[in-house]
Amino acid sequence: MRPSRLLLALGAVVALALPSAVLSQGEDGYLTTPFGIISVLPPAPVKGDARYAADRAIFRKTRALVGSPRWILATADVKTAPADMLHDFSCAVGIELTPDNAPRLVALVGRAGRDTSGQTNIAKNLYKRARPFRIDKVPAAKICQPVKELAGSYDYPSGHTTLGWTWATILAELAPDHAGAILARGRAYGESRIVCGAHNASAVEAGRLSASATLTAVRATRAYQDDFAAARAELDALRRTAAVPDPKLCRAETELVGKNILAAP
């Protein structure tokens, strides 16, 4: 059985990697016509409005999580390669998922992810909102991802959250009997960006909305429907034969996923 990344993270310093591409070079998404995410998302918060003030309060409060088990999970959630995303959702799905045993799933989410991330990037480049650690000017030690990896990119919406919610939504539809656990993990994946200090809370909310809205259009395409059917057959077969994750490690992950990141320490 593959060693749990969560176990390794809880016992040692996690090696970080730059976010990986979801798709192979040159592959398109499912959408062939403009979607219009800007009309769906609320504008990025600006100084003086209530959402801006809430973002500042949440960012400052969650710095208390630095070094905690939830911080370690957020650090592990920085990685976005397909192998990492499959591992992140294995406990929620109830089987060990890998790129080797779930290639159709990887292809499905990868292609849909090109659409969802593309829409999020449109909004990012329009609003160009600064990340929270730049607004509040906190030390790099209070951010779980090296600041140099975030240079030149923006806060709103969160790309990591968009990716995590894309995985969660599609997996929940493929395995509806595990939908609650899968969506909870997807929610926590986005919240990891708040814990990490890489994104404001409003950017995480916008990342989920961007993914959900874009996927409504993606699902209507015939190509997606065909690929979804193939991925469902693959996952149904895997659920009869694949190894299951370590229950002890999954219980530890479930406890962290259920943590209210705004609760008193």
Short mmCIF file of C-alpha atoms in Angstrom, two decimals:
data_model
loop_
_atom_site.label_atom_id
_atom_site.label_comp_id
_atom_site.label_asym_id
_atom_site.label_seq_id
_atom_site.Cartn_x
_atom_site.Cartn_y
_atom_site.Cartn_z
CA MET A 1 0.00 0.00 0.00
CA ARG A 2 1.30 3.45 -0.82
CA PRO A 3 2.48 5.32 2.32
CA SER A 4 0.04 8.01 3.38
CA ARG A 5 1.19 11.50 2.51
CA LEU A 6 -0.73 12.76 5.51
CA LEU A 7 1.23 10.42 7.83
CA LEU A 8 4.51 11.55 6.33
CA ALA A 9 3.47 15.17 6.64
CA LEU A 10 2.49 14.80 10.28
CA GLY A 11 5.82 13.19 11.09
CA ALA A 12 8.22 15.29 9.08
CA VAL A 13 8.68 18.44 7.08
CA VAL A 14 6.68 18.26 3.88
CA ALA A 15 8.62 18.88 0.69
CA LEU A 16 6.76 21.45 -1.38
CA ALA A 17 6.46 21.50 -5.14
CA LEU A 18 5.24 24.07 -7.58
CA PRO A 19 1.61 23.48 -8.57
CA SER A 20 1.56 21.00 -11.45
CA ALA A 21 -0.42 21.28 -14.65
CA VAL A 22 -3.72 19.41 -14.57
CA LEU A 23 -3.61 18.51 -18.23
CA SER A 24 -1.02 17.45 -20.73
CA GLN A 25 0.21 20.23 -22.96
CA GLY A 26 -2.00 21.12 -25.90
CA GLU A 27 -5.22 19.47 -24.72
CA ASP A 28 -8.41 21.51 -24.74
CA GLY A 29 -11.24 21.60 -22.27
CA TYR A 30 -14.83 20.63 -23.06
CA LEU A 31 -16.26 24.10 -23.69
CA THR A 32 -16.12 25.55 -27.18
CA THR A 33 -18.03 28.79 -26.54
CA PRO A 34 -17.38 31.57 -23.99
CA PHE A 35 -18.93 31.00 -20.57
CA GLY A 36 -18.83 34.44 -18.92
CA ILE A 37 -17.66 33.83 -15.37
CA ILE A 38 -17.34 37.55 -14.62
CA SER A 39 -21.13 37.92 -14.65
CA VAL A 40 -21.44 35.06 -12.15
CA LEU A 41 -18.84 35.98 -9.54
CA PRO A 42 -19.25 38.92 -7.18
CA PRO A 43 -16.50 41.52 -7.63
CA ALA A 44 -13.35 41.07 -5.60
CA PRO A 45 -13.60 42.82 -2.21
CA VAL A 46 -12.11 46.28 -1.94
CA LYS A 47 -10.98 48.24 1.10
CA GLY A 48 -13.92 49.70 2.94
CA ASP A 49 -16.49 46.96 2.31
CA ALA A 50 -17.59 44.26 4.75
CA ARG A 51 -16.07 41.37 2.78
CA TYR A 52 -12.68 43.06 2.82
CA ALA A 53 -12.86 43.51 6.59
CA ALA A 54 -13.91 39.87 7.05
CA ASP A 55 -10.98 38.70 4.94
CA ARG A 56 -8.54 40.64 7.11
CA ALA A 57 -10.01 39.28 10.34
CA ILE A 58 -10.00 35.68 9.06
CA PHE A 59 -6.45 35.89 7.76
CA ARG A 60 -5.16 37.24 11.06
CA LYS A 61 -7.08 34.72 13.16
CA THR A 62 -5.92 31.72 11.15
CA ARG A 63 -2.25 32.63 11.66
CA ALA A 64 -2.77 30.95 15.05
CA LEU A 65 -2.87 27.62 13.16
CA VAL A 66 0.77 27.90 12.06
CA GLY A 67 2.54 24.64 12.95
CA SER A 68 -0.66 22.82 13.95
CA PRO A 69 -1.85 19.50 12.42
CA ARG A 70 -4.32 21.50 10.30
CA TRP A 71 -1.43 23.64 9.05
CA ILE A 72 0.46 20.48 8.11
CA LEU A 73 -2.54 19.24 6.10
CA ALA A 74 -2.75 22.64 4.38
CA THR A 75 0.94 22.36 3.52
CA ALA A 76 0.36 18.92 2.01
CA ASP A 77 -2.59 20.30 0.04
CA VAL A 78 -0.30 22.70 -1.84
CA LYS A 79 0.58 19.95 -4.31
CA THR A 80 -1.78 19.67 -7.29
CA ALA A 81 -0.41 16.89 -9.53
CA PRO A 82 -3.00 14.22 -10.42
CA ALA A 83 -1.28 11.68 -8.14
CA ASP A 84 -1.56 14.11 -5.22
CA MET A 85 -5.22 14.93 -5.90
CA LEU A 86 -6.12 11.25 -6.19
CA HIS A 87 -4.36 10.55 -2.91
CA ASP A 88 -6.12 13.47 -1.23
CA PHE A 89 -9.55 12.04 -2.10
CA SER A 90 -8.78 8.35 -1.56
CA CYS A 91 -10.07 8.25 2.02
CA ALA A 92 -13.26 10.03 1.03
CA VAL A 93 -13.90 7.65 -1.88
CA GLY A 94 -12.89 4.63 0.20
CA ILE A 95 -10.25 3.17 -2.15
CA GLU A 96 -6.64 3.89 -3.04
CA LEU A 97 -6.72 5.97 -6.22
CA THR A 98 -3.64 6.38 -8.42
CA PRO A 99 -2.95 7.62 -11.95
CA ASP A 100 -2.21 4.02 -12.92
CA ASN A 101 -5.50 2.54 -11.74
CA ALA A 102 -7.75 5.49 -12.65
CA PRO A 103 -6.53 6.95 -15.97
CA ARG A 104 -10.04 7.70 -17.27
CA LEU A 105 -10.85 9.60 -14.10
CA VAL A 106 -7.64 11.59 -14.43
CA ALA A 107 -8.46 12.40 -18.06
CA LEU A 108 -12.03 13.45 -17.21
CA VAL A 109 -11.14 15.78 -14.35
CA GLY A 110 -8.09 17.02 -16.18
CA ARG A 111 -10.06 18.13 -19.21
CA ALA A 112 -12.87 19.63 -17.13
CA GLY A 113 -10.21 21.32 -15.02
CA ARG A 114 -8.92 23.11 -18.08
CA ASP A 115 -12.32 24.77 -18.33
CA THR A 116 -12.75 25.58 -14.64
CA SER A 117 -9.22 26.88 -14.17
CA GLY A 118 -9.49 28.89 -17.39
CA GLN A 119 -12.55 30.71 -16.09
CA THR A 120 -10.95 31.36 -12.71
CA ASN A 121 -7.89 32.79 -14.42
CA ILE A 122 -10.06 35.22 -16.37
CA ALA A 123 -11.32 36.64 -13.09
CA LYS A 124 -7.85 36.61 -11.51
CA ASN A 125 -6.43 38.65 -14.36
CA LEU A 126 -9.32 41.09 -14.27
CA TYR A 127 -9.25 41.86 -10.55
CA LYS A 128 -5.51 41.40 -9.88
CA ARG A 129 -6.18 41.30 -6.16
CA ALA A 130 -3.16 41.04 -3.88
CA ARG A 131 -2.74 37.92 -1.77
CA PRO A 132 -3.45 38.33 1.96
CA PHE A 133 0.14 38.11 3.15
CA ARG A 134 1.00 41.03 0.88
CA ILE A 135 -1.87 43.12 2.23
CA ASP A 136 -1.04 42.40 5.88
CA LYS A 137 2.72 42.07 5.31
CA VAL A 138 3.31 39.07 7.55
CA PRO A 139 6.60 37.11 7.75
CA ALA A 140 7.09 34.31 5.23
CA ALA A 141 7.19 31.81 8.11
CA LYS A 142 3.45 32.38 8.59
CA ILE A 143 2.68 31.23 5.03
CA CYS A 144 2.77 27.48 4.39
CA GLN A 145 3.90 27.82 0.77
CA PRO A 146 7.15 29.50 -0.27
CA VAL A 147 6.30 33.06 -1.25
CA LYS A 148 8.43 32.82 -4.39
CA GLU A 149 6.02 30.19 -5.74
CA LEU A 150 3.20 32.74 -5.50
CA ALA A 151 5.06 35.65 -7.08
CA GLY A 152 3.26 37.28 -9.98
CA SER A 153 -0.07 35.56 -9.31
CA TYR A 154 -3.24 36.88 -7.73
CA ASP A 155 -5.68 36.08 -4.96
CA TYR A 156 -9.22 36.20 -6.35
CA PRO A 157 -10.53 33.57 -7.10
CA SER A 158 -8.36 30.79 -5.66
CA GLY A 159 -7.02 28.46 -8.34
CA HIS A 160 -6.27 25.68 -5.88
CA THR A 161 -9.83 25.86 -4.58
CA THR A 162 -11.19 25.78 -8.13
CA LEU A 163 -9.16 22.64 -8.82
CA GLY A 164 -10.11 20.96 -5.54
CA TRP A 165 -13.80 21.68 -6.01
CA THR A 166 -13.65 20.41 -9.60
CA TRP A 167 -12.25 17.10 -8.32
CA ALA A 168 -14.74 16.96 -5.46
CA THR A 169 -17.81 17.71 -7.56
CA ILE A 170 -17.00 15.18 -10.26
CA LEU A 171 -15.99 12.47 -7.80
CA ALA A 172 -19.19 13.04 -5.79
CA GLU A 173 -21.23 12.51 -8.94
CA LEU A 174 -19.25 9.39 -9.82
CA ALA A 175 -19.61 7.93 -6.30
CA PRO A 176 -22.81 9.50 -4.91
CA ASP A 177 -22.91 7.13 -1.92
CA HIS A 178 -19.69 8.82 -0.75
CA ALA A 179 -20.71 12.33 -1.83
CA GLY A 180 -20.80 13.78 1.68
CA ALA A 181 -17.25 12.73 2.55
CA ILE A 182 -15.94 13.71 -0.89
CA LEU A 183 -17.47 17.18 -0.81
CA ALA A 184 -16.28 17.69 2.77
CA ARG A 185 -12.73 16.93 1.62
CA GLY A 186 -13.17 19.32 -1.30
CA ARG A 187 -14.36 22.05 1.05
CA ALA A 188 -11.40 21.45 3.35
CA TYR A 189 -9.01 21.50 0.39
CA GLY A 190 -10.12 25.05 -0.34
CA GLU A 191 -9.96 26.01 3.33
CA SER A 192 -6.36 24.82 3.33
CA ARG A 193 -5.56 27.91 1.26
CA ILE A 194 -6.91 30.11 4.07
CA VAL A 195 -4.95 28.16 6.69
CA CYS A 196 -1.88 28.37 4.48
CA GLY A 197 -2.20 32.15 4.24
CA ALA A 198 -2.04 32.02 0.45
CA HIS A 199 -5.62 33.19 -0.15
CA ASN A 200 -8.30 35.30 1.44
CA ALA A 201 -11.53 33.59 2.50
CA SER A 202 -13.49 35.43 -0.22
CA ALA A 203 -11.11 34.03 -2.85
CA VAL A 204 -11.80 30.50 -1.63
CA GLU A 205 -15.56 31.08 -1.82
CA ALA A 206 -15.14 32.49 -5.32
CA GLY A 207 -13.02 29.52 -6.38
CA ARG A 208 -15.80 27.11 -5.41
CA LEU A 209 -18.42 29.22 -7.18
CA SER A 210 -16.27 29.51 -10.30
CA ALA A 211 -15.80 25.74 -10.46
CA SER A 212 -19.47 24.95 -9.78
CA ALA A 213 -20.77 27.46 -12.31
CA THR A 214 -18.37 26.38 -15.06
CA LEU A 215 -19.15 22.70 -14.49
CA THR A 216 -22.84 23.32 -15.18
CA ALA A 217 -21.89 24.20 -18.75
CA VAL A 218 -19.26 21.46 -19.02
CA ARG A 219 -21.77 18.75 -18.06
CA ALA A 220 -24.01 19.66 -20.99
CA THR A 221 -21.39 18.70 -23.58
CA ARG A 222 -21.60 15.30 -25.24
CA ALA A 223 -17.85 14.76 -24.94
CA TYR A 224 -18.00 15.21 -21.17
CA GLN A 225 -20.97 12.86 -20.88
CA ASP A 226 -19.11 10.16 -22.81
CA ASP A 227 -15.95 10.57 -20.75
CA PHE A 228 -17.98 10.63 -17.53
CA ALA A 229 -19.59 7.29 -18.43
CA ALA A 230 -16.16 5.76 -19.06
CA ALA A 231 -14.81 7.12 -15.77
CA ARG A 232 -17.85 5.80 -13.88
CA ALA A 233 -17.32 2.30 -15.30
CA GLU A 234 -13.65 2.50 -14.33
CA LEU A 235 -14.42 3.66 -10.79
CA ASP A 236 -17.20 1.11 -10.30
CA ALA A 237 -14.76 -1.66 -11.20
CA LEU A 238 -12.07 -0.21 -8.93
CA ARG A 239 -14.41 -0.12 -5.98
CA ARG A 240 -14.73 -3.89 -6.23
CA THR A 241 -11.02 -4.61 -6.49
CA ALA A 242 -8.79 -1.75 -5.30
CA ALA A 243 -7.03 -1.62 -1.95
CA VAL A 244 -8.60 0.47 0.77
CA PRO A 245 -6.70 3.25 2.58
CA ASP A 246 -5.46 2.74 6.13
CA PRO A 247 -8.53 3.29 8.36
CA LYS A 248 -6.45 4.87 11.13
CA LEU A 249 -4.98 7.42 8.77
CA CYS A 250 -8.39 8.12 7.25
CA ARG A 251 -9.86 8.76 10.68
CA ALA A 252 -7.08 11.26 11.36
CA GLU A 253 -7.77 12.99 8.06
CA THR A 254 -11.51 13.07 8.70
CA GLU A 255 -10.90 14.76 12.04
CA LEU A 256 -8.80 17.46 10.39
CA VAL A 257 -11.29 17.90 7.55
CA GLY A 258 -14.04 18.48 10.09
CA LYS A 259 -12.07 21.10 12.01
CA ASN A 260 -13.59 24.58 12.15
CA ILE A 261 -10.59 26.67 11.15
CA LEU A 262 -12.13 29.74 12.79
CA ALA A 263 -12.76 28.11 16.17
CA ALA A 264 -10.74 29.18 19.16
CA PRO A 265 -7.43 27.24 19.38
#
